[in-house]
CSV table of C-alpha atoms in Angstrom, one decimal:
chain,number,residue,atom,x,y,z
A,1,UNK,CA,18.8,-23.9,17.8
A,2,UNK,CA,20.7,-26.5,16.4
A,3,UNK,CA,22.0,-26.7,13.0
A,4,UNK,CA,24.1,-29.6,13.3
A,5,UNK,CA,21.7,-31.9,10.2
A,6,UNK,CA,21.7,-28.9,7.9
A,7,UNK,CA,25.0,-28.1,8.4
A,8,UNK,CA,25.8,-32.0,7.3
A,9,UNK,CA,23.7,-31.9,4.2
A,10,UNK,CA,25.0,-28.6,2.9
A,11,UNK,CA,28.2,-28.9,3.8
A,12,UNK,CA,31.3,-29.9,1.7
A,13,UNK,CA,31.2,-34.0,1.4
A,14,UNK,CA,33.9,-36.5,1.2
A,15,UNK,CA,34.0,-37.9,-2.4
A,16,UNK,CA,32.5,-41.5,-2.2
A,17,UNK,CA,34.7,-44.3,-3.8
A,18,UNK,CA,33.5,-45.9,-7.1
A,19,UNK,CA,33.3,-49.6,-8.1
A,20,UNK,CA,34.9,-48.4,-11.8
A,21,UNK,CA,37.6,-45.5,-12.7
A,22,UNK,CA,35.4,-42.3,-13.5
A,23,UNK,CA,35.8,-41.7,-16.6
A,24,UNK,CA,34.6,-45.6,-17.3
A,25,UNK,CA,31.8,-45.0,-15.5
A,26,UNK,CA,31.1,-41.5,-17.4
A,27,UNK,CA,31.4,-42.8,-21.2
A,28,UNK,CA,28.8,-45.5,-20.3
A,29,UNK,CA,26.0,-42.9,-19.1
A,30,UNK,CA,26.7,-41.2,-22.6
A,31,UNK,CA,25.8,-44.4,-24.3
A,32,UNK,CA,22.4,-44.3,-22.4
A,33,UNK,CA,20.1,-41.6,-22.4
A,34,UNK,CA,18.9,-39.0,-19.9
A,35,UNK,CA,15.4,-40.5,-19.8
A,36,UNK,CA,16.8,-43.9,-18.7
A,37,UNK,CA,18.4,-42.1,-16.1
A,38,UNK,CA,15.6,-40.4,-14.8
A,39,UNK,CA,13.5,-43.5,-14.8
A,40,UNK,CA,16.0,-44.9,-12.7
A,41,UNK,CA,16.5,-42.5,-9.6
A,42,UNK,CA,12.0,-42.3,-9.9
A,43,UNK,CA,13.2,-45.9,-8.6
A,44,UNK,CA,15.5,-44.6,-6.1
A,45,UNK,CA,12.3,-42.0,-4.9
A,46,UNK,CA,14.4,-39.1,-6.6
A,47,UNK,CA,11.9,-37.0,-8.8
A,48,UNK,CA,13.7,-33.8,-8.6
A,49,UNK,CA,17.1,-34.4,-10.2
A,50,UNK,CA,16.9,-32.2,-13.6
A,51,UNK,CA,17.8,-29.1,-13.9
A,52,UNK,CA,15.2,-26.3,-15.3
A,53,UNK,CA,14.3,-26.7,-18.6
A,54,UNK,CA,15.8,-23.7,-20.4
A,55,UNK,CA,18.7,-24.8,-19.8
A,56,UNK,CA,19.3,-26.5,-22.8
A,57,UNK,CA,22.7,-27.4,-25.4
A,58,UNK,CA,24.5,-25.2,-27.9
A,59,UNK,CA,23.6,-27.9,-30.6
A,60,UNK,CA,20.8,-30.9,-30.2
A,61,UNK,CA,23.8,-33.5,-30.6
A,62,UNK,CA,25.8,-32.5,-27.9
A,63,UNK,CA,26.0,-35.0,-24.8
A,64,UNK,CA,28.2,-34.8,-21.8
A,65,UNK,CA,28.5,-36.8,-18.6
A,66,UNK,CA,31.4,-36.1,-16.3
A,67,UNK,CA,32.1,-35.1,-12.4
A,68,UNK,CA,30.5,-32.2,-11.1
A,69,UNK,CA,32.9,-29.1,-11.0
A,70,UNK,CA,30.7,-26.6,-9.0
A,71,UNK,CA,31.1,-22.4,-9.1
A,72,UNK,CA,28.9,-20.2,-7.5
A,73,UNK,CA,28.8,-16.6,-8.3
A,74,UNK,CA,26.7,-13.7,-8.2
A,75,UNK,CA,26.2,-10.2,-10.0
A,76,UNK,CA,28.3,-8.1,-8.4
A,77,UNK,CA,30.1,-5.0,-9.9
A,78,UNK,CA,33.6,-5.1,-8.0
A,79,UNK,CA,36.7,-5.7,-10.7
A,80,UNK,CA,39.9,-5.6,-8.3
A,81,UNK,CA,41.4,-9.3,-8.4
A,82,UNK,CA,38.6,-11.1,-10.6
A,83,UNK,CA,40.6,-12.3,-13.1
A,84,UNK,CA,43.3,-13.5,-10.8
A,85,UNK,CA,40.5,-15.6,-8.9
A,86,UNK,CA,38.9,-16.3,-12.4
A,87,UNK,CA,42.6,-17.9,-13.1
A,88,UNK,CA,42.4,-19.8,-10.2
A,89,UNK,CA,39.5,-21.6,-10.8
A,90,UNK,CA,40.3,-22.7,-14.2
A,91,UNK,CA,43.7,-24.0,-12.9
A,92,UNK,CA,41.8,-26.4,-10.3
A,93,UNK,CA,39.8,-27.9,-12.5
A,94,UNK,CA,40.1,-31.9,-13.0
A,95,UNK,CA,40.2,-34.4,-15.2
A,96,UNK,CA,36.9,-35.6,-16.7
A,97,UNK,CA,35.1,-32.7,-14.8
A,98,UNK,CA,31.9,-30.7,-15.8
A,99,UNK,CA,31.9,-27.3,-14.6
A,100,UNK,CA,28.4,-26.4,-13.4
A,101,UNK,CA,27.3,-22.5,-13.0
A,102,UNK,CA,25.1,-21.4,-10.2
A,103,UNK,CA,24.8,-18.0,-10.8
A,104,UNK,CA,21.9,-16.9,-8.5
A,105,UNK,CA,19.8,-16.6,-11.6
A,106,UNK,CA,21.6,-13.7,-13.6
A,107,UNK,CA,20.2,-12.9,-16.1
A,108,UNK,CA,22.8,-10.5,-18.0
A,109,UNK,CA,26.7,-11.9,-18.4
A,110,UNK,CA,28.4,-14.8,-20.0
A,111,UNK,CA,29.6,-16.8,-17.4
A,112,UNK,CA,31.5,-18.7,-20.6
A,113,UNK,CA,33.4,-18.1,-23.7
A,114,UNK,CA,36.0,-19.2,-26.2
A,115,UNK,CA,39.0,-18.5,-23.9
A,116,UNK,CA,38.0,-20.8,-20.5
A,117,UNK,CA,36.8,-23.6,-23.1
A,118,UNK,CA,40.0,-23.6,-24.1
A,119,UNK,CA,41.8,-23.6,-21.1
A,120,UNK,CA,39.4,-25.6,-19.7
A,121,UNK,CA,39.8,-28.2,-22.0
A,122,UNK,CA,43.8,-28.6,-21.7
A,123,UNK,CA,43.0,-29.1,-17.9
A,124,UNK,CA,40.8,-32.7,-19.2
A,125,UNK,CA,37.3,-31.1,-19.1
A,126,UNK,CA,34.6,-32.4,-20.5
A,127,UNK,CA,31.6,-29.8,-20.5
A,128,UNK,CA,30.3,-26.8,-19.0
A,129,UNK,CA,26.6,-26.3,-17.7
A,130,UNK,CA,25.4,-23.1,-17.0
A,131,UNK,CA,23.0,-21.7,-15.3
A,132,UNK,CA,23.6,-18.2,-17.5
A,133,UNK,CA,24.8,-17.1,-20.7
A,134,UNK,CA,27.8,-18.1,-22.9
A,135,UNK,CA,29.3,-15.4,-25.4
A,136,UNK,CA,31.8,-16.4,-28.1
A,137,UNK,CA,29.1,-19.2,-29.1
A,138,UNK,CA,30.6,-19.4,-33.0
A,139,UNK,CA,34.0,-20.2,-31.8
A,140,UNK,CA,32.7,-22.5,-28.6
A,141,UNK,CA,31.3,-24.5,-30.9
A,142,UNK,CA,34.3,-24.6,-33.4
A,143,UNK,CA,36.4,-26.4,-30.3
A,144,UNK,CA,33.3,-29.1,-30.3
A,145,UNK,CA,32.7,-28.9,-26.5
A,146,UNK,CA,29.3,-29.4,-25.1
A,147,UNK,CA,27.9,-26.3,-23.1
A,148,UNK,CA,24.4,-26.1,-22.0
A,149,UNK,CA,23.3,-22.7,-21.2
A,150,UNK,CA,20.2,-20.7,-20.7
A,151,UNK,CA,21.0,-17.2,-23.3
A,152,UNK,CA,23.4,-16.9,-25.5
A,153,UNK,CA,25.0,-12.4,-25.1
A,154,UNK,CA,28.2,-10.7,-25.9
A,155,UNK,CA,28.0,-9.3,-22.2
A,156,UNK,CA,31.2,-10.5,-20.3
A,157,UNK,CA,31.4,-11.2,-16.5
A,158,UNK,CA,33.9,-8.4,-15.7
A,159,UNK,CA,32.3,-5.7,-13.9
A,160,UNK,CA,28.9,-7.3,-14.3
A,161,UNK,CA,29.4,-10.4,-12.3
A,162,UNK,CA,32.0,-12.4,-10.2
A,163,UNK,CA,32.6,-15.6,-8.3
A,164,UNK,CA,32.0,-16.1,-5.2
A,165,UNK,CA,33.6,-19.9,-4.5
A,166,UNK,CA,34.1,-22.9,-6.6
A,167,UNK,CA,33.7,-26.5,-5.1
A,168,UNK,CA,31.2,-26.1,-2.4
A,169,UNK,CA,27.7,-27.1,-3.1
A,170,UNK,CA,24.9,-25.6,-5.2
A,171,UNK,CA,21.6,-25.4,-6.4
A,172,UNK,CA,20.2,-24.5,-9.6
A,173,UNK,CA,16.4,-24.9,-9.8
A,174,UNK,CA,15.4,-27.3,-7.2
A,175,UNK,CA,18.2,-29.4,-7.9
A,176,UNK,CA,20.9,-29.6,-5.5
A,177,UNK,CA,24.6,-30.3,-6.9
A,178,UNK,CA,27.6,-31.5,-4.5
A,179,UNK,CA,31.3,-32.0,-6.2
A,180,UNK,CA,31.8,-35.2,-7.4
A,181,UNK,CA,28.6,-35.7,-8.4
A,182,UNK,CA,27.6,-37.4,-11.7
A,183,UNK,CA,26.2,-34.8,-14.2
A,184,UNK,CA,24.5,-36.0,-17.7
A,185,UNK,CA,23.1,-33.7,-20.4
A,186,UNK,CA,21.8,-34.7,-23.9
A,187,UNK,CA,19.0,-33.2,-25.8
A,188,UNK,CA,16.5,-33.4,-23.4
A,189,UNK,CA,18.5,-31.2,-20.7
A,190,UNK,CA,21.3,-32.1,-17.9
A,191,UNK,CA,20.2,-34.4,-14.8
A,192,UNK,CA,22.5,-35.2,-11.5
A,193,UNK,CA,23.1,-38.6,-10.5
A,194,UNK,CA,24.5,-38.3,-6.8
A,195,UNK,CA,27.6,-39.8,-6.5
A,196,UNK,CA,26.5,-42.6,-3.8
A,197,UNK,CA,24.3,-44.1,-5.9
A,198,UNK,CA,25.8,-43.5,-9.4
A,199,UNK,CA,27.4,-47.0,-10.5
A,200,UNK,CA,24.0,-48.7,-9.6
A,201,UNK,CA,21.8,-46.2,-11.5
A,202,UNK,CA,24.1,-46.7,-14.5
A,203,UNK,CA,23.7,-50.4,-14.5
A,204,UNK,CA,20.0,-50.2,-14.5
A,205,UNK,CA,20.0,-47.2,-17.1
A,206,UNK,CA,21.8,-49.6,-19.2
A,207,UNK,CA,19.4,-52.5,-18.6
A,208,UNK,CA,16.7,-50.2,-19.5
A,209,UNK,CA,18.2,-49.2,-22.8
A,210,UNK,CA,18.9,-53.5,-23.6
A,211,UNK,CA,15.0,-53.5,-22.5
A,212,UNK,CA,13.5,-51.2,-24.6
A,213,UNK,CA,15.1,-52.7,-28.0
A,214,UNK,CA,12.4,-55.6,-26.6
A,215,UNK,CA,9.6,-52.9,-26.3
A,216,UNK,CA,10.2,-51.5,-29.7
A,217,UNK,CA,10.4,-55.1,-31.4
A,218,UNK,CA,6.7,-56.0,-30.4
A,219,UNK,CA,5.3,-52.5,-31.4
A,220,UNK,CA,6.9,-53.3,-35.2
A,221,UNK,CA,5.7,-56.5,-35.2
A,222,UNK,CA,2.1,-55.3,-34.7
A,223,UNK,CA,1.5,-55.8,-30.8
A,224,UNK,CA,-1.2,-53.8,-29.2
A,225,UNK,CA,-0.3,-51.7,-26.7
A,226,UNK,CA,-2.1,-53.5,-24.2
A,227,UNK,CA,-0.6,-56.5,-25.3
A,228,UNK,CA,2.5,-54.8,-25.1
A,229,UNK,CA,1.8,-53.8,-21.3
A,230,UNK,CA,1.1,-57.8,-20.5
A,231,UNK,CA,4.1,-58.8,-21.4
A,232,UNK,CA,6.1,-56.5,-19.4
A,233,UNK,CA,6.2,-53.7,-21.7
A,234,UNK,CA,5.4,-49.9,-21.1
A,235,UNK,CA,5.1,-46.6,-22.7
């Protein structure tokens, strides 16, 4: 048997260089839109980039796009060193990172609160996506930093659930997520722009934004929608 190609395209990956620094590169997805985005990699013959549905923001406004900060845990009732590995993590998060959650699909703790927001935040954090719950949701909100999450619950992680790894890739849905890659969530849920391709999917999101302006003009000024179509329009 050899495992020698699935070993390559699970495995850890080198961190491809970008054309622009990565937090440039990050505040211009947030001027687009997740649909642009998704239009784009269709393009590239990726069609199963977003993450599930119910996973979805504390608040409609919130939008976040930073570098994919990966954790992968599990329930798992064992307490002896969690918080010293919980304390770990935090402290090897980066700048203009988003940590993402796999939890194997719990369904019962709060993978996120108050307290890692907050520490998470002092170590240049942008967001959190998770795959799970989030606790503390009053005062998460209060620090304005965007979480999406599946359930809100006061259940916390200790006892209930633990990490298994952080930085090594994941999968949530069918979706799946290698550090360093580009992660976008607005109101209409979190997508993952891989890494290799993520300058040239922004310039075309951001063509596709200038385009639409175009779009919108003829429909006020009273064009058909098949008119619309012939002159390179769409719907």
């Amino acid at each position: 048997m050899n495992l020698d190609d699935l070993k390559a395209k699970r495995g850890r990956r080198e961190l491809s260089a970008l054309p622009i620094p990565e937090k440039e590169l990050c505040n211009r997805f947030q001027e687009v839109f997740t649909a642009a985005v998704n239009d784009v990699l269709r393009e590239h013959g990726l069609l199963h980039q977003v993450l599930p549905s119910n996973i979805a923001p504390l608040k409609p406004e919130m939008k976040v796009c930073a570098v994919a900060f990966t954790v992968k845990g599990s329930k798992n009732l064992t307490i002896e060193s969690e918080m010293e590995q919980r304390a770990k993590m935090l402290e090897e998060i980066g700048d203009n990172s988003v940590v993402v959650w796999d939890t194997s699909g719990d369904d019962e703790s709060a993978q996120w609160g108050e307290v890692m927001t907050m520490a998470s935040q002092k170590r240049g954090c942008r967001g959190a996506v998770i795959d799970g719950g989030v606790r503390d949701t009053n005062k998460v909100l209060e620090l304005d930093f965007p979480v999406f999450c599946r359930y809100r619950t006061s259940n916390g992680m200790l006892g209930r659930f633990r990490m298994i790894d952080w930085q090594i890739p994941v999968m949530i849905g069918q979706v799946f997520i290698y550090p360093g890659d580009i992660i976008f969530g607005d109101i209409d849920g979190v997508i993952v722009i891989p890494r290799d391709i993520a300058y040239d999917v922004l310039l075309k999101s951001e063509y596709i934004k200038e385009n639409e302006k175009a779009i919108k003009q003829m429909v006020l000024e009273g064009l058909t929608p098949s008119e619309v179509i012939k002159k390179g329009g769409y719907f």
